[in-house]
Coordinates of C-alpha atoms in Angstrom, one line a residue:
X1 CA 7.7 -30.3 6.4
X2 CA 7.6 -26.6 6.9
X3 CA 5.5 -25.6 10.9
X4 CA 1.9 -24.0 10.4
X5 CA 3.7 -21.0 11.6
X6 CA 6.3 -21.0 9.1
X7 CA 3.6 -21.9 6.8
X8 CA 2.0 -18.6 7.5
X9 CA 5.0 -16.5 7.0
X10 CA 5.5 -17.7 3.6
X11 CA 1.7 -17.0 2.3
X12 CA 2.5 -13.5 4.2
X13 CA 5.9 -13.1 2.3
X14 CA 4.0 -13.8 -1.0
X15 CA 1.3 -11.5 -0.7
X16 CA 3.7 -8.6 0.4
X17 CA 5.8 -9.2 -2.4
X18 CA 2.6 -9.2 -4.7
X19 CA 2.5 -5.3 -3.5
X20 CA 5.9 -4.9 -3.7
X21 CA 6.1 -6.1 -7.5
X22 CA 2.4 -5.2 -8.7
X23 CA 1.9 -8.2 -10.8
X24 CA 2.5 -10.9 -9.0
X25 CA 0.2 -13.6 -6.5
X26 CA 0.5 -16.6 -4.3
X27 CA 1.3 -18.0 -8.5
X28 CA 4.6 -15.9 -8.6
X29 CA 5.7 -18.8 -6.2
X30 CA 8.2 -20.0 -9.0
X31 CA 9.7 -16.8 -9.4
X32 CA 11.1 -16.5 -6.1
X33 CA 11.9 -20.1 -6.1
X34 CA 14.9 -19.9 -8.9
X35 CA 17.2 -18.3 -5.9
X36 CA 18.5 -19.4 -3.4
X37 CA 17.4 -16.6 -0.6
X38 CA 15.2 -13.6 -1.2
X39 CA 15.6 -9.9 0.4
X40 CA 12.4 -8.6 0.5
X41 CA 12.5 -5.6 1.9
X42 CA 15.8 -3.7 1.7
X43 CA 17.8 -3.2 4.4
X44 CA 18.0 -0.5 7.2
X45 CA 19.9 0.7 10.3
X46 CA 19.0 2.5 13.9
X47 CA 20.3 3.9 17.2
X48 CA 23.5 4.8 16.0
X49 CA 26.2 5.2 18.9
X50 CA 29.5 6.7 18.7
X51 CA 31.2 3.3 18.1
X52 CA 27.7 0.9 16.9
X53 CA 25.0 1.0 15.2
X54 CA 21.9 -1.4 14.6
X55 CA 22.0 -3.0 11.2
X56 CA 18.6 -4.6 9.5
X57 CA 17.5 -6.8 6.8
X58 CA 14.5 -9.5 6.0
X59 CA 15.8 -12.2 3.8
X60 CA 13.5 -15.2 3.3
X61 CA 14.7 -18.8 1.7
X62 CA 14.1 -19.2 -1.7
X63 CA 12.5 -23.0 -1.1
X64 CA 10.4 -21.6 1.2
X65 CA 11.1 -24.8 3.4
X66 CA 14.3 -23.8 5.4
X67 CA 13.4 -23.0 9.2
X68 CA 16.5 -21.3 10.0
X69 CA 18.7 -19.1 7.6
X70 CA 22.8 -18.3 8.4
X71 CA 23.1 -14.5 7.4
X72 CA 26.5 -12.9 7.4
X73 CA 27.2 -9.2 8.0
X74 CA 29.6 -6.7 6.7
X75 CA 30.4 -2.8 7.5
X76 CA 32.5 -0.7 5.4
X77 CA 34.3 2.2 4.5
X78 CA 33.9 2.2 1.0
X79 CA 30.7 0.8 -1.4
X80 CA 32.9 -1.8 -3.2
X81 CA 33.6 -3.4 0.4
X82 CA 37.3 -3.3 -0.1
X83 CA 38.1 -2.0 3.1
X84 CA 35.8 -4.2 5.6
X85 CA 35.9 -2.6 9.3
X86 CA 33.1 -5.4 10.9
X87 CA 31.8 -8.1 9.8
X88 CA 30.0 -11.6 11.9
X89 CA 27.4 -14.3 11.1
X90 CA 23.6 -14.4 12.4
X91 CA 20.9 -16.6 11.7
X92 CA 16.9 -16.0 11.7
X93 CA 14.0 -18.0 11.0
X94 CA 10.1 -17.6 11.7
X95 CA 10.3 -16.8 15.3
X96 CA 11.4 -13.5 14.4
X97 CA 9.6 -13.3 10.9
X98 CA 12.9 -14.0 9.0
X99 CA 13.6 -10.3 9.9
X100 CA 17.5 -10.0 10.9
X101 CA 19.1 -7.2 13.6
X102 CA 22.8 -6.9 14.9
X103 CA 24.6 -4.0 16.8
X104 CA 27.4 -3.9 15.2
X105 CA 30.2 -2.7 16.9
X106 CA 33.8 -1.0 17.1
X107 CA 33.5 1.6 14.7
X108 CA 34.6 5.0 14.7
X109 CA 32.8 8.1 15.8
X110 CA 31.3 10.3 13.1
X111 CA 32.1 8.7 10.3
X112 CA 30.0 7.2 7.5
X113 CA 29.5 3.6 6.9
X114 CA 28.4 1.4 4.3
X115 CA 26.8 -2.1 4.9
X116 CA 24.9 -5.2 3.5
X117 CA 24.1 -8.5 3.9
X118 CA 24.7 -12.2 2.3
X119 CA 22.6 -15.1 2.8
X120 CA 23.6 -18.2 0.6
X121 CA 25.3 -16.6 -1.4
X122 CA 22.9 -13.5 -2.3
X123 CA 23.7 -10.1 -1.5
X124 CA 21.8 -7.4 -0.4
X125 CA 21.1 -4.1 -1.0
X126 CA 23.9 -2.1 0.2
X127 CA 23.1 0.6 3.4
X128 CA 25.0 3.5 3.9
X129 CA 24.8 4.5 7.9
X130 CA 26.7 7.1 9.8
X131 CA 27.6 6.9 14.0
X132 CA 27.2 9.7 15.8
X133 CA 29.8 13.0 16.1
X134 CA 32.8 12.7 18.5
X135 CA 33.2 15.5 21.2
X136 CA 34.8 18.3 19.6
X137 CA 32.2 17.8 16.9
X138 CA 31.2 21.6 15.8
X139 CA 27.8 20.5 14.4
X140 CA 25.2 17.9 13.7
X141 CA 22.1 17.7 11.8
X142 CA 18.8 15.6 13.1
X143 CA 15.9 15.7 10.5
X144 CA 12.3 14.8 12.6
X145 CA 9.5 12.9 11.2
X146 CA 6.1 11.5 12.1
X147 CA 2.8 10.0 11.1
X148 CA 2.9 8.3 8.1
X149 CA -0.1 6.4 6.8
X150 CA 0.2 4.6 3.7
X151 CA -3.4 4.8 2.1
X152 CA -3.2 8.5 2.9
X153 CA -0.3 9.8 0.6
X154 CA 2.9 8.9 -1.2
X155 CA 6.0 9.1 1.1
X156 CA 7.3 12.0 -0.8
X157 CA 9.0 14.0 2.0
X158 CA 10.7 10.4 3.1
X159 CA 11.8 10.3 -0.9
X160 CA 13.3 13.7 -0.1
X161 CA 15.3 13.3 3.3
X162 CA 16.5 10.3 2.0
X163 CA 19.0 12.6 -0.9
X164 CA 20.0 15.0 2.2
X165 CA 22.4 14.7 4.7
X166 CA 21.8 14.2 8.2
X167 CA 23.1 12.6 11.3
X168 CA 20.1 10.6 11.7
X169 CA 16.1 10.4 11.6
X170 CA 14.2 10.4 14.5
X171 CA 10.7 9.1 14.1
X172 CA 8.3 10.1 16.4
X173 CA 5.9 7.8 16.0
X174 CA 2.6 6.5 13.8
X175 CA 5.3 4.9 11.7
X176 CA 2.2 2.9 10.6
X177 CA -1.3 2.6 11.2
X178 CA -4.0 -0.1 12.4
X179 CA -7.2 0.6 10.5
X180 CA -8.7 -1.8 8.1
X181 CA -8.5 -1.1 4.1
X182 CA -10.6 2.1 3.7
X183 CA -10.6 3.2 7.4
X184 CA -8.8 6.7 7.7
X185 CA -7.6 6.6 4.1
X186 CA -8.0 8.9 1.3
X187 CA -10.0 8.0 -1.3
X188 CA -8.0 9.1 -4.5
X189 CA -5.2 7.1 -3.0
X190 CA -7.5 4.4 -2.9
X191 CA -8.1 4.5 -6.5
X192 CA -5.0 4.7 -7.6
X193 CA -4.2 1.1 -5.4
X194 CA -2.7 2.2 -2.3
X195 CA -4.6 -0.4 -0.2
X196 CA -3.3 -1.9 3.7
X197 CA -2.9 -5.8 4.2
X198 CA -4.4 -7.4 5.5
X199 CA -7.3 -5.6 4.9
X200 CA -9.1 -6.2 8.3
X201 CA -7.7 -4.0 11.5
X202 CA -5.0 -5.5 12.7
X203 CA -5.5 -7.0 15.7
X204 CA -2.9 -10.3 16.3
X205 CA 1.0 -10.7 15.7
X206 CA 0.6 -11.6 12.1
X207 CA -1.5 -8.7 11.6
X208 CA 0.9 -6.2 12.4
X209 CA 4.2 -8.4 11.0
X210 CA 2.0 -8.0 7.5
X211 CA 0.7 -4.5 7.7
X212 CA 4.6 -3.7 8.5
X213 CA 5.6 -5.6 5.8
X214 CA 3.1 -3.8 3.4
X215 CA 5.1 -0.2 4.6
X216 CA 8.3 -1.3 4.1
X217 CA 7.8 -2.3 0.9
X218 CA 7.2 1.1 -0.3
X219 CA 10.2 2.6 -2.1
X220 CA 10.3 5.4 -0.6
X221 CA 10.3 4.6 2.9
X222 CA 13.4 1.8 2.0
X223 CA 15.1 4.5 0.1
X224 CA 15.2 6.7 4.1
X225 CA 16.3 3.7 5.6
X226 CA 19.0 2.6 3.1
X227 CA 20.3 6.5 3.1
X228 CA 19.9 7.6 7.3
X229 CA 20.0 5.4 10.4
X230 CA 16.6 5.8 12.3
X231 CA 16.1 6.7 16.0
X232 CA 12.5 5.3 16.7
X233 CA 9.6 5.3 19.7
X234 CA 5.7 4.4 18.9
X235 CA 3.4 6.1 19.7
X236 CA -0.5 4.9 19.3
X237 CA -1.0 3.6 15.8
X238 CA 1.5 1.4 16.1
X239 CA -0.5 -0.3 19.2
X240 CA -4.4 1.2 18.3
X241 CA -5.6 4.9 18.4
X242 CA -5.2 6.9 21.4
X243 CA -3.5 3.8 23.3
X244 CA -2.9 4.1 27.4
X245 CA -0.9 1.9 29.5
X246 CA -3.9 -1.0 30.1
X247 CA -6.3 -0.4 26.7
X248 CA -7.2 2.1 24.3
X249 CA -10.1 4.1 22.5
X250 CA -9.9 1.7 19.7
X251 CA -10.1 -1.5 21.5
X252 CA -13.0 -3.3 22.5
X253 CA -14.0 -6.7 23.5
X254 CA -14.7 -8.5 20.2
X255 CA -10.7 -7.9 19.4
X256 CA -9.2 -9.8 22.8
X257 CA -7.4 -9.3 25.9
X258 CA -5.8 -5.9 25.3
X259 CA -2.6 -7.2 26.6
X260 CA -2.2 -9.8 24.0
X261 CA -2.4 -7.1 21.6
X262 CA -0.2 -4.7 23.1
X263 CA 2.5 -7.8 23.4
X264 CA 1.7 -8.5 19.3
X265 CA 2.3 -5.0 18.5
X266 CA 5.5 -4.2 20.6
X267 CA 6.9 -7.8 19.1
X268 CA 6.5 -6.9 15.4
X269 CA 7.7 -3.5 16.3
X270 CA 10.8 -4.9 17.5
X271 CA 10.9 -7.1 14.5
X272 CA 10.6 -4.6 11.7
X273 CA 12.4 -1.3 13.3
X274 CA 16.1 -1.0 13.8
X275 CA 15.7 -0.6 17.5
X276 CA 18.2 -1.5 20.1
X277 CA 16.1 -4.2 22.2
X278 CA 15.9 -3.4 26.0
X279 CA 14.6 -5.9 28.0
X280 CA 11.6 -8.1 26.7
X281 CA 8.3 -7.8 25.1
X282 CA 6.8 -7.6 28.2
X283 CA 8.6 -4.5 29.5
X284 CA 7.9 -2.8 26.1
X285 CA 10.8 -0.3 27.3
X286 CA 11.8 2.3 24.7
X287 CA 13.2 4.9 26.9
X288 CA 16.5 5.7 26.2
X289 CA 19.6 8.6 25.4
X290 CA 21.9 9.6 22.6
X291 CA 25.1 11.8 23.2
X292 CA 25.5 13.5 20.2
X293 CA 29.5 14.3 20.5
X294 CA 29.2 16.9 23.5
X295 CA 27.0 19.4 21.6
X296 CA 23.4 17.4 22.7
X297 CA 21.8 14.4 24.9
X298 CA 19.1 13.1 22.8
X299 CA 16.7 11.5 25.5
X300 CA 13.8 9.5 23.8
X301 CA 10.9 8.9 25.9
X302 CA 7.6 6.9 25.9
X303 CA 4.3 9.3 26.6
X304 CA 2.1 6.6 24.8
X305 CA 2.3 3.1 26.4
X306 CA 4.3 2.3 29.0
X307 CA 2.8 4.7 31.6
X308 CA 0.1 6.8 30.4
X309 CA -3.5 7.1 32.6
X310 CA -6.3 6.6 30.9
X311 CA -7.4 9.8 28.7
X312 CA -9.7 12.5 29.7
X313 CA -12.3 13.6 26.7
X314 CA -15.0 16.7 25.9
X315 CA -17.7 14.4 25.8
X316 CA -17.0 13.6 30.0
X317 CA -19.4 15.6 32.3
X318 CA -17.9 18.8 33.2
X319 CA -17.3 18.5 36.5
X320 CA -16.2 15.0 36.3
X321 CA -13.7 16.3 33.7
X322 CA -12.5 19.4 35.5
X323 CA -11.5 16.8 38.6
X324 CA -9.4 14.8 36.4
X325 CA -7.4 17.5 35.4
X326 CA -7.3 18.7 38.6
X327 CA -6.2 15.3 39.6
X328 CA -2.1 15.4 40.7
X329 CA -1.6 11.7 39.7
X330 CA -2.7 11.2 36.8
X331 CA 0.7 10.8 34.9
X332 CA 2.1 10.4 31.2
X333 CA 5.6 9.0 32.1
X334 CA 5.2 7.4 35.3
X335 CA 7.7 7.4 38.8
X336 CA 10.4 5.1 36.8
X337 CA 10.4 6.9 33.4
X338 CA 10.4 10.4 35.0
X339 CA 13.7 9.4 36.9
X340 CA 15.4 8.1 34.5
X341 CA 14.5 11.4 32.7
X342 CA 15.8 13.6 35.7
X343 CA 18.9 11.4 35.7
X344 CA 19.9 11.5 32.1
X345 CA 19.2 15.7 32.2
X346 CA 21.6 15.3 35.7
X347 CA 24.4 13.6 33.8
X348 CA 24.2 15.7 30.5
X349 CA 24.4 19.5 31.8
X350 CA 27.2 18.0 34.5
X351 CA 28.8 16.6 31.7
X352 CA 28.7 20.1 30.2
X353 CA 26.6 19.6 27.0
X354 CA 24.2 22.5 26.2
X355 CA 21.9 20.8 25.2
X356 CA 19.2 18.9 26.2
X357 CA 17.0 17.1 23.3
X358 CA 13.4 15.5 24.5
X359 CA 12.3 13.6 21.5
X360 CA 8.6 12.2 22.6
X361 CA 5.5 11.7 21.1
X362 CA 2.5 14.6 21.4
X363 CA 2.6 18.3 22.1
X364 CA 3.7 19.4 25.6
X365 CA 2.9 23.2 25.1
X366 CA -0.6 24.7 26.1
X367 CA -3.0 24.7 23.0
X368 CA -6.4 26.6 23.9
X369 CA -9.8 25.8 21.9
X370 CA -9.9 28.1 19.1
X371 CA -12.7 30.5 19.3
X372 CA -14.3 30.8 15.8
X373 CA -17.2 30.7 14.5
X374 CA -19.6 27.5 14.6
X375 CA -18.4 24.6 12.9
X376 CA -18.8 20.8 12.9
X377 CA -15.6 18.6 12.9
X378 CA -14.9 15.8 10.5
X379 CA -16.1 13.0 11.9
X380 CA -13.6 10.4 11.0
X381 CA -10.5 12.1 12.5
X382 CA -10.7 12.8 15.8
X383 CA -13.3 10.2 17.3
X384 CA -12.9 11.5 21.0
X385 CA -13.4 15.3 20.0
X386 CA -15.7 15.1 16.7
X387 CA -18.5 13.2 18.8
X388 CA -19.9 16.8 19.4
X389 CA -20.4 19.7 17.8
X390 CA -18.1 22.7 17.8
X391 CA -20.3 24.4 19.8
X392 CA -19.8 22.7 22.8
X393 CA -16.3 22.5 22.5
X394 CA -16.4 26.3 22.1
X395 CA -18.2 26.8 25.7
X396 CA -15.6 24.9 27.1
X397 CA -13.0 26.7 25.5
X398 CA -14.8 30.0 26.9
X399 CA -14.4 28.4 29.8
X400 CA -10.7 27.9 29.4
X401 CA -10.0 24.1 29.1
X402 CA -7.2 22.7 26.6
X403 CA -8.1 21.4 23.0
X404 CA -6.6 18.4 22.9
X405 CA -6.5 16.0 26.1
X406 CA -4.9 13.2 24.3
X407 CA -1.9 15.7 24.6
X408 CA 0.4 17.3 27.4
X409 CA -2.8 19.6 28.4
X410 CA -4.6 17.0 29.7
X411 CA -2.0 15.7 32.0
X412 CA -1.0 19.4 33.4
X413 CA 0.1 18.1 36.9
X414 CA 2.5 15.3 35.0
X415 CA 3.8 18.5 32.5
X416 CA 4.5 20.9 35.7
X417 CA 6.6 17.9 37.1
X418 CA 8.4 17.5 33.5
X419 CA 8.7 20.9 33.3
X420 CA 10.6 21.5 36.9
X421 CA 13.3 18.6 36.3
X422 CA 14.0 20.8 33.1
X423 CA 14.3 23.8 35.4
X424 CA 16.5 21.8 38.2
X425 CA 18.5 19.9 35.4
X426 CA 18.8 20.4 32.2
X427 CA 21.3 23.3 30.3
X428 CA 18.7 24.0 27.7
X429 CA 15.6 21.6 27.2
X430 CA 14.3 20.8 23.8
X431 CA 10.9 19.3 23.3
X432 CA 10.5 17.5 19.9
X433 CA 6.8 16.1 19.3
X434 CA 5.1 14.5 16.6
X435 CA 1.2 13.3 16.6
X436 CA -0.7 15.7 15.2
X437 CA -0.1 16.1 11.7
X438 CA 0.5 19.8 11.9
X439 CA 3.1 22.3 12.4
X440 CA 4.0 24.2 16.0
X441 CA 6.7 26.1 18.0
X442 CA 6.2 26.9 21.8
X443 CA 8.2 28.9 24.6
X444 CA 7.1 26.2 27.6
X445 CA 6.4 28.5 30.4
X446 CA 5.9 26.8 34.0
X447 CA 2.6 27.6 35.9
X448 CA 4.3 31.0 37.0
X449 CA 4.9 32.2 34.0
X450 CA 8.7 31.6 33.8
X451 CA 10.2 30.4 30.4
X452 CA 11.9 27.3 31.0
X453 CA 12.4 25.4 27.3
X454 CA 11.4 25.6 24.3
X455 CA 9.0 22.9 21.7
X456 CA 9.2 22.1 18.1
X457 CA 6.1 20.2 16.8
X458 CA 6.7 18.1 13.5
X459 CA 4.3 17.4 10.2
X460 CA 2.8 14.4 9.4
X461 CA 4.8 12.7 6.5
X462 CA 1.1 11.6 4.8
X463 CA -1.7 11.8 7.7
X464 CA -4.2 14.9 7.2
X465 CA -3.8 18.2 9.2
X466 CA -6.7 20.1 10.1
X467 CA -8.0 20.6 7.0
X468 CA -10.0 16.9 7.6
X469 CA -10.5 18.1 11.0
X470 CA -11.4 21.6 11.0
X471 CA -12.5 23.2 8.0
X472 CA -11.6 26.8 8.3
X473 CA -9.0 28.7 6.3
X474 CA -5.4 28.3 7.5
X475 CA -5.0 32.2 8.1
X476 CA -8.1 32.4 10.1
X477 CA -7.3 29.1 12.0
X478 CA -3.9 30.1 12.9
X479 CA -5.1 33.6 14.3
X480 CA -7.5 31.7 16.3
X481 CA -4.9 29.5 17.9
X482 CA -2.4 32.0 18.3
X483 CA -5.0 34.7 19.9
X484 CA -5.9 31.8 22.5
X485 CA -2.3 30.1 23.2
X486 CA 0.3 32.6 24.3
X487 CA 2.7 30.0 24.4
X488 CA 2.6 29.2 20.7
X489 CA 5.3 31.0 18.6
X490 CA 4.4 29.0 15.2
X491 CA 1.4 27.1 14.1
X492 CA 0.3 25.8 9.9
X493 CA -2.3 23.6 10.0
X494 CA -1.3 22.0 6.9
X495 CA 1.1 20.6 4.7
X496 CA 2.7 17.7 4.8
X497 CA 6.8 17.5 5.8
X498 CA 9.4 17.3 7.9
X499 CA 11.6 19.3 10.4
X500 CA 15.1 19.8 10.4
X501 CA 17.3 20.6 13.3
X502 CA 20.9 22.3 12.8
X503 CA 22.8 22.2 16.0
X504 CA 25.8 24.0 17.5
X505 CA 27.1 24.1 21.1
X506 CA 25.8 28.3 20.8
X507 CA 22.5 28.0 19.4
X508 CA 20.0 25.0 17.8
X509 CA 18.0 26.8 14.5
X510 CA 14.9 25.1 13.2
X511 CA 12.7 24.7 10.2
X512 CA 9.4 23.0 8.8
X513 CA 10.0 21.9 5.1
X514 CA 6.8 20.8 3.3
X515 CA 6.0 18.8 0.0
X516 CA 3.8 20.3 -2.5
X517 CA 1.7 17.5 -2.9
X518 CA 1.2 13.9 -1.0
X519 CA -1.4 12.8 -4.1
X520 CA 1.7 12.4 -6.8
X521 CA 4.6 11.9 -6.9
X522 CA 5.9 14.9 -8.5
X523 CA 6.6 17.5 -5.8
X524 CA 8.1 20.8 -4.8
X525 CA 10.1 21.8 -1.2
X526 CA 9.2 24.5 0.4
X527 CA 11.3 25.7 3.5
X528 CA 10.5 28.0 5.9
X529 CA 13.3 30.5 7.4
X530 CA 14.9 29.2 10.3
X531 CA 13.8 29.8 14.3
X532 CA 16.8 30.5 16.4
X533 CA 16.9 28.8 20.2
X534 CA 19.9 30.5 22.0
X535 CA 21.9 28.5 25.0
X536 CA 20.8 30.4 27.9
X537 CA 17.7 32.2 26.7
X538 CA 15.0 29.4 26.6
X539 CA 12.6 31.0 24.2
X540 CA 12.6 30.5 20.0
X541 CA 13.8 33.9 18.4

């Protein structure tokens, strides 16, 4: 007799494959029944090293009755699997949602892989991966993604990256989204059956193993992970919006002990993501670095969770807010995280690699309050800000306080103590960030003016820019930013996309690509001409 808990995964299996298939219900039992294992939802890899990379699958027993599964692995350089480099047996079951990770290991530097899985006899779908360049490597590609929420859009621009070539995909964060069915979703994508499961917030561990499970049965977003490995850290949506280190904006009471719901979250997302594990649950430890041959030190970092003091907001008394801002120890990273940052930048430029990459979740550079005209914000986007009207926000923004506090700007202390170990450290510092659904470029200054790195702010893959948010017109919302942020070198408010990041030891060039549409999926790409960063110069030509 199968556990309550195994139980439970089975009902959840079936109603994700009822959206995977579009026809079928807990009746399309039999269906699934006539094998002997069933993959559900293709296969994926992550955190590619030069000599391993993390392979992943989901393959459930076709009797629905077996606790435990024996999975066997294989890598290869060919597709027909003729000339097998690695290869080892695993097992899963329902502790870990039948999901299935191994690091699979001794392979060769930059070279391109192809991979699959077999449980009782059934195959997978086959994986193509790729581990990271060699030194001596003259170049490497990274495409950058973020926020994409499946009631919002088709995955179109993951459809796209999915037929180019890149070393990897680094995802930024919002990989999915907590909301119940309707909540933050567009309403034509509604209609046309682009509904979350469950349909409640989620809120416990089989909440977020399902709404997971929902995603990544999208064909688009297993056509990414089939074609690139995935370099991954959360940010809030995959906890609740606007998380910090002990809560969160959309957490109250009636949903639990916060810390049962962080644990929930930070389990599934170890589950469902080709992550390499650091220590537990508990620890929730994403942190980590990449060497890119010698050309880059990719150095992923965890603004959200781990660390992170309470937000400020707009709707705080004045003075009350202007002290917290004021306040030196309010922090994003927190005293471990920001040495192991100052350490990694330490080891890369000694090491002699120009560059230094800072993938991380939301904008570091200084973003002013547009002054335009009165105008009342959308009140289902930005909860913390759209509370009150424009006006007020304007007066503060005469007054000269940042736009968005859930960002860098509201933790400027924690940002001048970032920005120094880039000065004392790094070669050249890269910030990549992700969160708010729009486009940016920034020359960081430090607090006397100097330039010390540069910032490339990513799209949203489906989540609405500030056309939900702000409804202006995208030339006069642009001027308005750029008159008020001196920092900024790039802004579009809208369009959904991607960036892509073409890297040599002299110079790192930059563009946005965008999708015509996220409502169908029939789409054009438009690309935007590339923005130079120079080693030595620390500004975006």
């Amino acid at each position: 007799m199968s556990s309550p808990r195994h139980s439970l995964s089975r009902r959840r299996f079936l109603q994700i494959s009822a959206a995977t298939l579009g026809a079928l219900a807990i009746r399309g039992l039999p269906i699934y029944a006539a094998a002997a294992a069933h993959f559900t939802h293709g296969v994926a890899s992550g955190d590619p090293l030069q000599d391993r990379v993390i392979l992943w699958t989901r393959v459930l027993p076709g009797d629905g009755q077996a606790e435990t599964l024996d999975v066997q692995w294989q890598i290869a350089v060919d597709p027909q699997f003729e000339q097998i480099v690695a290869a080892g047996d695993t097992q899963t079951g329902p502790a870990r949602d039948f999901t299935v990770k191994v690091d699979a290991a001794g392979l060769t530097p930059g070279t391109s892989y192809f991979y699959r899985f077999t449980a009782t006899g059934i195959h997978s779908a086959t994986g193509r991966t790729r581990t990271l360049p060699a030194a001596g490597a003259a170049q490497a590609r990274l495409a950058v993604v973020s926020c994409s929420n499946y009631p919002q859009g088709y995955f179109n621009a993951y459809r796209e990256i999915a037929a180019r070539e890149c070393d990897a995909v680094l995802h930024l964060g919002d990989y999915i989204y907590e909301y119940a069915d309707g909540g933050y979703a567009n309403a034509d994508m509604l209609n046309k059956g682009r509904h979350v499961q469950p349909e409640h917030e989620i809120v416990s561990l089989d909440d977020y193993r399902m709404r997971y499970g929902l995603y990544r049965s999208d064909a688009d977003l297993q056509a990414i992970h089939q074609a690139h490995p995935f370099i991954c850290v959360w940010d809030d949506h995959e906890i609740t919006n606007n998380t910090f280190q002990t809560g969160a904006q959309n957490h109250n009471d009636g949903e639990g002990e916060f810390d049962d719901r962080r644990r929930a979250a930070i389990q599934a997302f170890y589950e469902w993501l080709p992550i390499r594990e650091q220590g537990n649950v508990e620890d929730g430890i994403i942190y980590r670095s990449f060497d890119i041959g010698d050309l880059a030190t990719l150095i992923m970092l965890d603004t959200r969770l781990i660390a992170r003091d309470e937000q400020l907001t707009h709707d705080m008394n004045i003075d009350t807010l202007r002290r917290g801002l004021a306040d030196s120890t309010r922090s994003m990273l927190g005293a471990t995280q920001q040495q192991f940052l100052a350490n990694e930048l330490r080891r890369s430029a000694s090491a002699g690699i120009p560059w230094q990459v800072i993938g991380q979740q939301v904008i570091m550079g200084r973003k002013e309050i547009p002054l335009v005209a009165d105008v009342e914000f959308a009140e289902d986007i930005r909860p913390d800000i759209a509370s009150s009207r424009y006006g007020m926000l304007r007066e503060r923004g005469q007054m000269g306080l940042p736009f968005n506090l859930d960002a860098w700007d509201g933790y400027p202390a924690d940002r001048e103590r970032v920005l120094d170990l880039f000065r004392q450290h790094a070669n050249n510092a890269v910030v990549l960030s992700g969160d708010t659904h729009s486009s940016w470029a920034f020359d960081l200054h430090d607090d006397t003016g100097e330039a010390i790195a540069v910032e490339f702010g990513t799209p949203s893959i489906t989540s609405p820019g500030f056309e939900n948010f702000m409804p202006l017109p995208e030339n006069e919302l642009v001027a308005a930013f750029m008159r008020n942020s001196p920092e900024m070198r790039y802004m579009r408010g809208l369009g959904r996309g991607w960036m892509e990041l073409d890297l040599t030891r002299e110079r790192i060039a930059t563009r946005f690509l965008y999708v015509s549409t996220v409502m169908e999926q029939d789409y054009q790409v438009e690309e935007t001409n590339e923005m130079l960063t120079v080693a030595g110069e620390h500004v975006i030509r």
